[in-house]
């Protein structure tokens, strides 16, 4: 269901509540009271300070900081009293990975003239091939618009063009189709209008290029449509990249994957006799066809790689109902970040990607939730798993591995509730759902929020595609109903616009940067409020008589229906 995002907050909360058809009552506050009381801001802050400290060196996969993090989480799960989450009697799910260190060089030839691309300021490129040097030679550059094939929208940017061995230049996000009745808006009938679909994600662009035999795919970075500045691309991809271990070519990536800065892409196209803005307009038509450019590209990616084991850390509280304890509710939060880069200027503190908000805060919330469930007078009827996933920053790899190698049957997994970047700025009157309209977990959230006197908003920035950018997406793609919330915008005791400004400031100043540290002005009372809310939702699922369900028209419903039918 679509809601106008300009609706007054109070009316929106009422509208969402009214949308719940014959809802059961909210979870019992009496039973939950000791658990809710146990969730504390100071305890969360102490966990964040440890995980985001210089000593933990940015919690990188396959590095000392990652190993320290796994040891810390295992120790904390034991201290809280969780049982081992792996049926083998350990707290660890081994996730086999390969780390790839890529050193790219690139040269474009336009009309016989060289056109240099500086790495990484203008081009960031990598490869997952297990070769000493991956080479793309004299590959024709082809502009493929948004690089989307979406039969449900009668859309195909590729038509029948053979692109084997070509290098694709592609726009980020979905085709931005204007509403024919109001050109200032996007058409809701095409690619969900303002909301990003999976076709808009960079992962899709690489997957589609690989499926078509492209030698390389270059995504044109634009801050507005990518949802983060180009520096994030550099920080996220210029070091060691990771994949789930395979001896075969990775089907999700072409031989060379790359991002190119918008300004340099524009200059390249101009040298080739084209104009980026004109091409973007052409790409908004259904009759668009791939456009060869008067240019070729040579890319060499020198490679080093290593095989390693990463770890999902999992604790468990066994259900109290003998008939239901073999059914599961999962809480998840990723523990990894981008490590330590000694090549950066300054002291070690200036070189560590601390990841305090992203996602030491989510891990701290996970630990507080585990403590809260242990504080219940009796465990819930179903088993609750607490999963700290690895390698989320590297492509949701830990969650992806669990979804394809589950320790417990997915047909009996009722929900995943994921936490990523908690509220560090104080209490709010509202909370957002990322990807509103997917499952009836949202209705449980609305009921629980009413017990706090709060309202629930749909995602205020659906064009940024947050639903596809965190671990819950891998559970959803596997068919498991998933919920992820985001900090609200209506802050108690703060001026109008504070929430939006703080969120935008975090993205521009701290997201995936060494400056994501614990700030002097942090107020975790809002995080406590949100963790208590997510406790109530998970407790409701763990105690309830009904499985959460995907809503009609959601792309994940068919997978879940087939899964449950097969499991009968």
Coordinates of C-alpha atoms in Angstrom, one line a residue:
X1 CA 0.0 0.0 0.0
X2 CA 1.3 3.4 -0.9
X3 CA 1.2 6.2 1.7
X4 CA 2.0 9.9 0.9
X5 CA 5.2 10.6 2.7
X6 CA 4.0 14.2 3.5
X7 CA 1.2 12.9 5.7
X8 CA 1.2 14.4 9.2
X9 CA 3.1 12.0 11.5
X10 CA 0.2 11.4 13.9
X11 CA -2.3 10.7 11.1
X12 CA 0.2 8.4 9.5
X13 CA 0.6 6.4 12.7
X14 CA -3.2 6.0 12.9
X15 CA -3.4 5.0 9.2
X16 CA -0.9 2.3 9.7
X17 CA -2.6 1.0 12.8
X18 CA -5.9 0.9 11.0
X19 CA -4.5 -1.1 8.2
X20 CA -4.0 -4.1 10.5
X21 CA -7.1 -6.2 9.9
X22 CA -8.4 -7.7 13.2
X23 CA -5.0 -7.6 15.0
X24 CA -4.4 -9.7 18.1
X25 CA -3.5 -7.8 21.2
X26 CA 0.0 -6.5 21.8
X27 CA 2.5 -8.7 23.6
X28 CA 1.9 -9.0 27.3
X29 CA 3.8 -6.1 29.0
X30 CA 3.7 -8.0 32.4
X31 CA 5.6 -11.0 31.0
X32 CA 8.0 -8.8 29.1
X33 CA 8.6 -6.2 31.9
X34 CA 11.8 -7.7 33.4
X35 CA 13.2 -8.2 29.9
X36 CA 12.5 -4.6 28.8
X37 CA 13.9 -3.2 32.0
X38 CA 17.2 -5.1 31.4
X39 CA 18.0 -3.2 28.2
X40 CA 20.3 -0.4 29.0
X41 CA 22.1 2.5 27.3
X42 CA 25.3 2.2 29.3
X43 CA 25.7 -1.4 28.6
X44 CA 25.2 -0.8 24.9
X45 CA 27.7 2.0 24.9
X46 CA 30.3 -0.1 26.6
X47 CA 30.0 -2.8 23.9
X48 CA 30.3 -0.2 21.2
X49 CA 33.4 1.4 22.8
X50 CA 35.1 -2.0 22.8
X51 CA 34.1 -3.0 19.3
X52 CA 34.9 0.4 17.8
X53 CA 38.2 0.8 19.6
X54 CA 41.6 1.1 17.9
X55 CA 42.5 -2.3 19.4
X56 CA 39.8 -4.0 17.3
X57 CA 41.3 -2.5 14.2
X58 CA 38.1 -2.0 12.2
X59 CA 36.9 -5.6 12.6
X60 CA 37.9 -6.7 9.2
X61 CA 37.2 -10.2 7.9
X62 CA 40.4 -12.3 7.9
X63 CA 42.4 -9.9 10.1
X64 CA 43.4 -9.7 13.7
X65 CA 40.5 -7.3 14.5
X66 CA 38.0 -9.8 13.1
X67 CA 39.4 -12.6 15.2
X68 CA 39.2 -10.4 18.3
X69 CA 35.6 -9.6 17.5
X70 CA 34.6 -13.3 17.1
X71 CA 36.3 -14.1 20.4
X72 CA 34.6 -11.1 22.1
X73 CA 31.2 -12.1 20.9
X74 CA 31.7 -15.7 21.8
X75 CA 32.7 -14.7 25.3
X76 CA 29.7 -12.4 25.7
X77 CA 27.3 -15.0 24.5
X78 CA 28.6 -17.4 27.1
X79 CA 28.5 -14.7 29.8
X80 CA 24.9 -13.9 29.0
X81 CA 24.1 -17.6 29.2
X82 CA 23.2 -18.4 25.6
X83 CA 23.6 -21.9 24.5
X84 CA 25.9 -22.6 21.5
X85 CA 24.0 -21.7 18.3
X86 CA 25.6 -24.3 16.1
X87 CA 24.2 -27.8 16.5
X88 CA 27.8 -29.1 16.6
X89 CA 28.1 -27.5 20.1
X90 CA 30.0 -24.4 19.2
X91 CA 29.0 -20.7 18.8
X92 CA 30.6 -20.6 15.3
X93 CA 29.3 -21.2 11.8
X94 CA 32.4 -21.5 9.6
X95 CA 32.0 -19.4 6.4
X96 CA 34.7 -20.3 3.8
X97 CA 35.8 -17.3 1.9
X98 CA 38.5 -16.1 -0.6
X99 CA 40.0 -12.7 -0.2
X100 CA 41.1 -10.8 -3.3
X101 CA 43.6 -7.9 -3.4
X102 CA 43.4 -6.2 -6.7
X103 CA 45.8 -3.6 -8.2
X104 CA 44.1 -2.2 -11.4
X105 CA 45.4 -0.1 -14.2
X106 CA 43.2 1.2 -17.0
X107 CA 43.5 3.1 -20.3
X108 CA 40.8 4.1 -22.7
X109 CA 41.4 4.8 -26.3
X110 CA 39.0 7.3 -27.9
X111 CA 39.2 7.9 -31.6
X112 CA 42.8 6.7 -31.5
X113 CA 43.7 9.0 -28.6
X114 CA 44.6 7.9 -25.1
X115 CA 42.3 8.8 -22.2
X116 CA 43.8 8.1 -18.8
X117 CA 41.8 7.0 -15.7
X118 CA 43.4 7.5 -12.3
X119 CA 43.0 4.8 -9.8
X120 CA 41.2 5.1 -7.4
X121 CA 40.3 8.8 -7.7
X122 CA 38.5 8.3 -11.1
X123 CA 38.2 4.5 -11.3
X124 CA 37.8 1.8 -8.7
X125 CA 38.1 -1.8 -10.1
X126 CA 38.6 -5.3 -8.9
X127 CA 38.3 -8.9 -10.0
X128 CA 37.3 -12.2 -8.3
X129 CA 39.2 -14.4 -10.7
X130 CA 41.9 -16.6 -9.3
X131 CA 44.6 -15.4 -11.7
X132 CA 47.8 -13.5 -11.2
X133 CA 46.7 -10.9 -13.7
X134 CA 43.2 -10.4 -15.2
X135 CA 43.4 -8.6 -18.5
X136 CA 40.8 -6.9 -20.7
X137 CA 42.3 -6.0 -24.0
X138 CA 40.9 -3.6 -26.6
X139 CA 37.4 -4.2 -25.3
X140 CA 34.7 -2.1 -27.0
X141 CA 32.9 0.3 -24.7
X142 CA 29.1 0.1 -24.9
X143 CA 26.7 2.3 -23.1
X144 CA 23.8 0.1 -21.9
X145 CA 21.6 2.7 -20.1
X146 CA 20.5 1.4 -16.8
X147 CA 21.4 -2.1 -17.7
X148 CA 18.0 -3.5 -16.8
X149 CA 15.9 -6.3 -18.1
X150 CA 12.6 -6.4 -16.3
X151 CA 9.8 -8.3 -18.2
X152 CA 7.2 -7.3 -15.6
X153 CA 7.7 -3.7 -16.8
X154 CA 8.1 -4.6 -20.4
X155 CA 11.7 -3.2 -20.2
X156 CA 14.8 -4.5 -21.8
X157 CA 17.9 -2.3 -22.1
X158 CA 19.9 -5.1 -23.8
X159 CA 17.5 -6.1 -26.6
X160 CA 19.2 -8.8 -28.7
X161 CA 22.6 -7.2 -28.8
X162 CA 25.6 -9.6 -28.4
X163 CA 27.8 -8.1 -25.6
X164 CA 30.3 -10.9 -25.1
X165 CA 33.8 -9.5 -24.5
X166 CA 32.4 -5.9 -24.4
X167 CA 32.8 -3.4 -21.5
X168 CA 29.5 -2.1 -20.4
X169 CA 29.1 1.5 -19.2
X170 CA 26.0 1.6 -17.0
X171 CA 23.9 4.0 -14.9
X172 CA 23.2 3.4 -11.3
X173 CA 19.7 3.0 -9.8
X174 CA 16.4 2.2 -11.7
X175 CA 15.3 4.0 -14.8
X176 CA 14.0 7.3 -13.4
X177 CA 10.7 7.4 -15.4
X178 CA 8.7 10.6 -14.9
X179 CA 5.0 10.4 -14.1
X180 CA 3.2 11.4 -17.4
X181 CA 0.6 13.4 -15.3
X182 CA 3.2 15.1 -13.2
X183 CA 6.8 15.2 -14.5
X184 CA 8.1 16.4 -11.1
X185 CA 7.4 12.9 -9.7
X186 CA 8.4 9.5 -10.8
X187 CA 5.8 7.1 -12.3
X188 CA 4.6 4.7 -9.6
X189 CA 3.7 2.2 -12.2
X190 CA 7.3 1.9 -13.3
X191 CA 10.0 0.4 -11.0
X192 CA 8.0 1.3 -7.9
X193 CA 8.3 5.0 -8.7
X194 CA 10.5 6.7 -6.1
X195 CA 11.4 3.4 -4.4
X196 CA 14.4 1.6 -5.6
X197 CA 13.9 -2.0 -6.8
X198 CA 16.6 -4.6 -7.0
X199 CA 17.2 -3.6 -10.6
X200 CA 18.7 -0.4 -9.3
X201 CA 21.3 -2.0 -7.0
X202 CA 24.9 -2.2 -8.2
X203 CA 25.0 -5.9 -7.5
X204 CA 22.3 -6.4 -10.1
X205 CA 24.3 -4.4 -12.7
X206 CA 27.3 -6.7 -12.3
X207 CA 25.1 -9.9 -12.2
X208 CA 23.4 -9.0 -15.4
X209 CA 26.6 -8.0 -17.1
X210 CA 28.3 -11.3 -16.1
X211 CA 25.3 -13.3 -17.4
X212 CA 25.7 -11.5 -20.8
X213 CA 29.4 -12.4 -21.1
X214 CA 30.7 -8.9 -20.6
X215 CA 34.5 -8.5 -20.0
X216 CA 33.9 -5.7 -17.6
X217 CA 31.1 -3.5 -16.2
X218 CA 31.7 0.1 -15.3
X219 CA 29.0 1.7 -13.1
X220 CA 28.8 5.5 -13.4
X221 CA 28.8 6.8 -9.8
X222 CA 26.4 9.7 -9.0
X223 CA 26.0 10.6 -5.4
X224 CA 22.3 11.3 -5.5
X225 CA 21.3 8.0 -7.2
X226 CA 24.0 5.9 -5.5
X227 CA 23.0 7.3 -2.1
X228 CA 26.5 7.9 -0.9
X229 CA 29.6 9.9 -2.1
X230 CA 32.3 8.5 -4.3
X231 CA 34.7 8.3 -1.4
X232 CA 32.5 5.5 0.0
X233 CA 33.2 3.6 -3.2
X234 CA 36.9 4.0 -2.7
X235 CA 36.9 3.0 0.9
X236 CA 34.6 0.0 0.3
X237 CA 36.4 -1.5 -2.7
X238 CA 40.0 -0.4 -2.9
X239 CA 41.3 -2.8 -0.3
X240 CA 40.9 -6.6 0.0
X241 CA 37.5 -7.8 -1.3
X242 CA 35.9 -11.1 -0.4
X243 CA 33.6 -13.7 -1.8
X244 CA 32.2 -17.0 -0.6
X245 CA 34.8 -19.5 -1.6
X246 CA 34.4 -21.2 -5.0
X247 CA 36.8 -22.6 -7.5
X248 CA 34.6 -21.6 -10.3
X249 CA 34.1 -18.0 -11.8
X250 CA 31.9 -16.0 -9.5
X251 CA 28.5 -15.8 -11.4
X252 CA 27.6 -12.5 -9.7
X253 CA 30.5 -10.6 -11.2
X254 CA 32.1 -10.1 -14.6
X255 CA 35.9 -10.7 -14.9
X256 CA 36.4 -7.0 -14.0
X257 CA 33.9 -5.0 -11.9
X258 CA 34.4 -1.2 -11.6
X259 CA 33.0 2.1 -10.7
X260 CA 33.8 5.3 -12.6
X261 CA 33.5 8.8 -11.2
X262 CA 30.6 10.7 -12.8
X263 CA 32.8 13.7 -13.9
X264 CA 35.3 11.4 -15.6
X265 CA 32.6 9.4 -17.3
X266 CA 31.1 12.6 -18.6
X267 CA 34.5 13.7 -19.9
X268 CA 35.1 10.3 -21.5
X269 CA 31.8 10.4 -23.3
X270 CA 32.4 13.9 -24.5
X271 CA 35.7 12.8 -26.0
X272 CA 33.8 10.0 -27.7
X273 CA 31.4 12.6 -29.2
X274 CA 28.5 11.9 -26.8
X275 CA 26.9 13.7 -23.9
X276 CA 26.0 12.0 -20.6
X277 CA 22.8 14.0 -19.9
X278 CA 21.6 13.3 -23.4
X279 CA 22.4 9.6 -23.0
X280 CA 20.5 9.5 -19.7
X281 CA 17.4 10.9 -21.4
X282 CA 17.7 8.3 -24.2
X283 CA 17.9 5.6 -21.5
X284 CA 14.5 6.5 -20.2
X285 CA 12.8 5.1 -23.3
X286 CA 11.6 1.5 -23.8
X287 CA 13.1 1.5 -27.3
X288 CA 16.6 2.3 -26.0
X289 CA 19.3 0.0 -27.4
X290 CA 22.9 -0.5 -26.4
X291 CA 25.0 2.3 -27.9
X292 CA 28.6 1.4 -28.9
X293 CA 31.0 4.3 -28.2
X294 CA 33.9 5.3 -30.3
X295 CA 36.2 3.9 -27.6
X296 CA 38.0 0.8 -26.4
X297 CA 39.4 0.0 -22.9
X298 CA 42.4 -1.9 -21.7
X299 CA 42.3 -3.0 -18.0
X300 CA 44.9 -5.0 -16.2
X301 CA 44.1 -6.1 -12.6
X302 CA 47.2 -7.6 -10.9
X303 CA 45.9 -10.1 -8.3
X304 CA 46.7 -11.7 -5.0
X305 CA 44.3 -14.0 -3.3
X306 CA 44.0 -16.2 -0.2
X307 CA 41.5 -18.7 1.2
X308 CA 40.3 -18.2 4.7
X309 CA 37.5 -19.0 7.2
X310 CA 35.3 -16.3 8.4
X311 CA 32.6 -16.8 11.1
X312 CA 29.0 -16.1 11.9
X313 CA 28.7 -16.1 15.7
X314 CA 25.5 -17.6 16.9
X315 CA 23.9 -18.1 20.3
X316 CA 20.6 -19.7 21.2
X317 CA 17.8 -19.7 23.8
X318 CA 15.9 -22.9 23.4
X319 CA 12.1 -22.7 23.3
X320 CA 10.1 -23.8 26.3
X321 CA 7.3 -25.5 24.3
X322 CA 8.2 -29.1 23.4
X323 CA 6.1 -28.9 20.3
X324 CA 7.4 -25.5 19.1
X325 CA 11.1 -25.4 20.2
X326 CA 12.2 -26.7 16.8
X327 CA 10.8 -23.5 15.2
X328 CA 13.0 -20.4 15.2
X329 CA 13.1 -16.6 15.4
X330 CA 16.4 -15.0 14.3
X331 CA 17.8 -11.6 15.5
X332 CA 20.8 -10.6 13.3
X333 CA 23.4 -7.8 13.2
X334 CA 26.7 -7.8 11.3
X335 CA 29.9 -7.5 13.2
X336 CA 32.4 -6.6 10.4
X337 CA 33.7 -3.3 9.1
X338 CA 36.6 -2.2 6.8
X339 CA 39.6 -2.7 9.0
X340 CA 42.8 -0.7 9.4
X341 CA 44.7 1.1 6.6
X342 CA 48.2 2.1 7.8
X343 CA 48.7 3.9 4.5
X344 CA 46.4 6.7 5.6
X345 CA 47.9 9.8 7.2
X346 CA 48.0 10.3 10.9
X347 CA 48.1 8.0 13.9
X348 CA 46.5 4.6 14.1
X349 CA 43.3 6.2 15.3
X350 CA 43.1 8.1 12.1
X351 CA 43.6 5.0 10.0
X352 CA 41.1 2.6 11.6
X353 CA 37.6 2.3 10.1
X354 CA 36.0 2.1 13.5
X355 CA 32.4 1.4 12.4
X356 CA 30.9 2.6 15.7
X357 CA 27.4 3.2 14.4
X358 CA 27.9 0.8 11.5
X359 CA 27.6 -1.7 13.0
X360 CA 29.1 -1.9 16.5
X361 CA 25.8 -0.3 17.6
X362 CA 23.7 -3.1 16.0
X363 CA 25.9 -5.8 17.6
X364 CA 25.5 -4.0 21.0
X365 CA 21.7 -4.1 20.4
X366 CA 22.0 -7.8 19.6
X367 CA 23.8 -8.5 22.9
X368 CA 21.2 -6.5 24.8
X369 CA 18.4 -8.4 23.2
X370 CA 20.0 -11.7 24.2
X371 CA 20.3 -10.4 27.7
X372 CA 16.7 -9.4 27.7
X373 CA 15.4 -12.7 26.5
X374 CA 17.4 -14.4 29.3
X375 CA 15.7 -12.1 31.8
X376 CA 12.3 -13.5 31.0
X377 CA 10.7 -15.6 33.7
X378 CA 10.4 -18.4 31.2
X379 CA 11.9 -18.7 27.7
X380 CA 9.5 -18.1 24.8
X381 CA 7.7 -21.0 23.2
X382 CA 10.0 -21.1 20.2
X383 CA 13.8 -21.0 20.0
X384 CA 15.4 -17.7 19.5
X385 CA 18.8 -17.4 17.7
X386 CA 21.1 -14.4 18.0
X387 CA 23.4 -14.2 15.0
X388 CA 26.3 -11.8 14.5
X389 CA 27.0 -12.2 10.8
X390 CA 30.3 -11.8 9.0
X391 CA 31.2 -9.9 5.8
X392 CA 28.1 -7.9 5.4
X393 CA 30.1 -5.0 4.2
X394 CA 31.6 -7.3 1.5
X395 CA 28.2 -8.1 0.0
X396 CA 26.0 -9.6 2.8
X397 CA 28.2 -12.7 2.6
X398 CA 27.7 -14.1 6.1
X399 CA 23.9 -13.9 5.8
X400 CA 24.0 -15.2 2.2
X401 CA 26.0 -18.2 3.4
X402 CA 23.6 -18.9 6.3
X403 CA 20.6 -18.7 4.0
X404 CA 22.2 -21.2 1.6
X405 CA 23.7 -23.4 4.4
X406 CA 21.2 -23.0 7.3
X407 CA 21.9 -24.6 10.6
X408 CA 18.2 -24.9 11.2
X409 CA 15.5 -25.5 8.6
X410 CA 14.3 -22.3 6.8
X411 CA 10.7 -23.6 6.5
X412 CA 10.7 -23.6 10.4
X413 CA 12.4 -20.2 10.6
X414 CA 9.6 -17.7 11.2
X415 CA 11.4 -14.4 10.9
X416 CA 14.7 -12.5 10.7
X417 CA 14.8 -9.2 12.6
X418 CA 17.9 -7.3 11.5
X419 CA 19.7 -4.4 13.2
X420 CA 22.1 -2.1 11.4
X421 CA 23.1 1.4 12.6
X422 CA 21.1 2.1 15.7
X423 CA 19.7 5.5 16.9
X424 CA 22.4 7.4 18.7
X425 CA 20.7 10.8 18.9
X426 CA 17.9 10.4 21.5
X427 CA 14.3 9.3 21.8
X428 CA 11.8 9.6 18.9
X429 CA 8.0 9.7 18.5
X430 CA 8.3 7.4 15.5
X431 CA 10.3 4.6 13.8
X432 CA 10.7 3.7 10.2
X433 CA 10.3 0.4 8.4
X434 CA 12.8 -0.3 5.6
X435 CA 10.9 -1.7 2.7
X436 CA 7.4 -1.0 4.0
X437 CA 4.6 -3.2 2.6
X438 CA 6.4 -6.6 2.5
X439 CA 5.2 -8.7 5.4
X440 CA 2.8 -8.7 8.4
X441 CA 5.8 -8.3 10.7
X442 CA 5.1 -4.6 10.1
X443 CA 1.7 -5.0 11.7
X444 CA 3.2 -6.6 14.8
X445 CA 5.6 -3.7 14.9
X446 CA 2.7 -1.2 14.7
X447 CA 1.0 -2.9 17.7
X448 CA 4.2 -2.9 19.7
X449 CA 4.9 0.7 18.9
X450 CA 1.4 1.6 20.2
X451 CA 2.5 0.3 23.6
X452 CA 5.3 2.9 23.5
X453 CA 3.0 5.7 22.2
X454 CA 4.9 5.8 18.9
X455 CA 3.9 5.8 15.3
X456 CA 5.4 3.8 12.4
X457 CA 6.5 5.4 9.1
X458 CA 7.3 3.8 5.8
X459 CA 10.9 4.3 4.7
X460 CA 11.3 8.0 4.0
X461 CA 14.0 7.4 1.4
X462 CA 12.9 4.4 -0.6
X463 CA 14.9 5.6 -3.6
X464 CA 18.1 4.7 -1.7
X465 CA 17.3 1.0 -1.7
X466 CA 18.2 0.3 1.9
X467 CA 16.0 -2.9 1.8
X468 CA 18.6 -4.5 -0.5
X469 CA 21.6 -3.3 1.4
X470 CA 21.6 -5.2 4.7
X471 CA 21.5 -8.8 5.9
X472 CA 17.8 -9.2 6.2
X473 CA 17.6 -9.1 2.4
X474 CA 19.4 -12.5 2.1
X475 CA 16.9 -14.0 4.4
X476 CA 14.0 -12.4 2.5
X477 CA 15.5 -13.6 -0.8
X478 CA 15.5 -17.2 0.7
X479 CA 11.9 -16.8 1.6
X480 CA 12.1 -16.0 5.3
X481 CA 9.9 -13.0 6.4
X482 CA 12.3 -10.2 7.4
X483 CA 12.1 -6.9 9.2
X484 CA 14.5 -4.0 9.4
X485 CA 13.7 -0.7 11.0
X486 CA 15.6 2.6 10.9
X487 CA 15.8 5.4 13.5
X488 CA 12.9 7.7 13.4
X489 CA 12.9 11.4 12.3
X490 CA 10.7 13.1 14.9
X491 CA 13.0 13.6 17.9
X492 CA 11.7 14.5 21.3
X493 CA 13.2 17.8 22.5
X494 CA 14.9 18.5 19.2
X495 CA 13.9 21.2 16.6
X496 CA 12.1 20.3 13.4
X497 CA 14.4 18.8 10.8
X498 CA 16.9 17.6 13.3
X499 CA 16.4 13.9 12.4
X500 CA 16.7 14.4 8.7
X501 CA 19.7 16.6 9.0
X502 CA 21.5 14.3 11.4
X503 CA 20.9 11.3 9.1
X504 CA 22.2 13.2 6.1
X505 CA 25.2 14.4 8.0
X506 CA 26.1 10.8 9.0
X507 CA 26.0 9.6 5.4
X508 CA 28.1 12.5 4.1
X509 CA 30.6 12.8 7.0
X510 CA 31.0 9.4 8.6
X511 CA 29.5 6.5 6.6
X512 CA 32.2 4.0 5.8
X513 CA 34.8 6.5 6.9
X514 CA 37.4 6.5 9.7
X515 CA 35.3 9.2 11.5
X516 CA 32.5 6.7 12.4
X517 CA 33.5 6.8 16.0
X518 CA 31.7 7.2 19.3
X519 CA 30.7 10.9 19.5
X520 CA 30.7 13.0 22.6
X521 CA 27.0 14.0 22.1
X522 CA 25.6 10.5 21.6
X523 CA 22.3 9.7 23.4
X524 CA 21.5 6.0 23.3
X525 CA 18.1 6.4 25.0
X526 CA 16.6 6.2 21.5
X527 CA 18.5 3.0 20.8
X528 CA 17.1 1.5 24.0
X529 CA 13.6 2.5 22.9
X530 CA 14.1 0.8 19.5
X531 CA 15.7 -2.4 21.0
X532 CA 12.8 -2.7 23.4
X533 CA 10.4 -2.4 20.5
X534 CA 12.2 -5.1 18.5
X535 CA 12.2 -7.3 21.5
X536 CA 8.4 -7.0 21.6
X537 CA 8.1 -7.9 18.0
X538 CA 10.3 -11.0 18.2
X539 CA 8.7 -12.1 21.5
X540 CA 5.3 -11.8 19.8
X541 CA 6.5 -14.1 17.0
X542 CA 8.2 -16.5 19.3
X543 CA 5.0 -16.8 21.4
X544 CA 2.3 -16.5 18.8
X545 CA 0.1 -19.1 17.1
X546 CA 0.7 -17.8 13.5
X547 CA 3.7 -17.7 11.2
X548 CA 4.5 -14.3 9.8
X549 CA 3.5 -14.0 6.2
X550 CA 4.6 -12.1 3.1
X551 CA 2.0 -9.9 1.6
X552 CA 0.4 -10.5 -1.7
X553 CA 2.4 -9.0 -4.6
X554 CA 5.7 -9.2 -2.7
X555 CA 8.4 -10.9 -4.8
X556 CA 9.4 -13.2 -1.8
X557 CA 6.0 -14.7 -1.2
X558 CA 6.2 -17.4 -3.9
X559 CA 9.5 -18.7 -2.5
X560 CA 8.1 -18.9 1.0
X561 CA 4.8 -20.6 -0.2
X562 CA 6.8 -23.2 -2.1
X563 CA 9.1 -23.8 0.9
X564 CA 6.3 -24.3 3.3
X565 CA 4.4 -26.6 0.9
X566 CA 7.5 -28.7 0.5
X567 CA 8.0 -28.9 4.2
X568 CA 4.5 -30.2 5.0

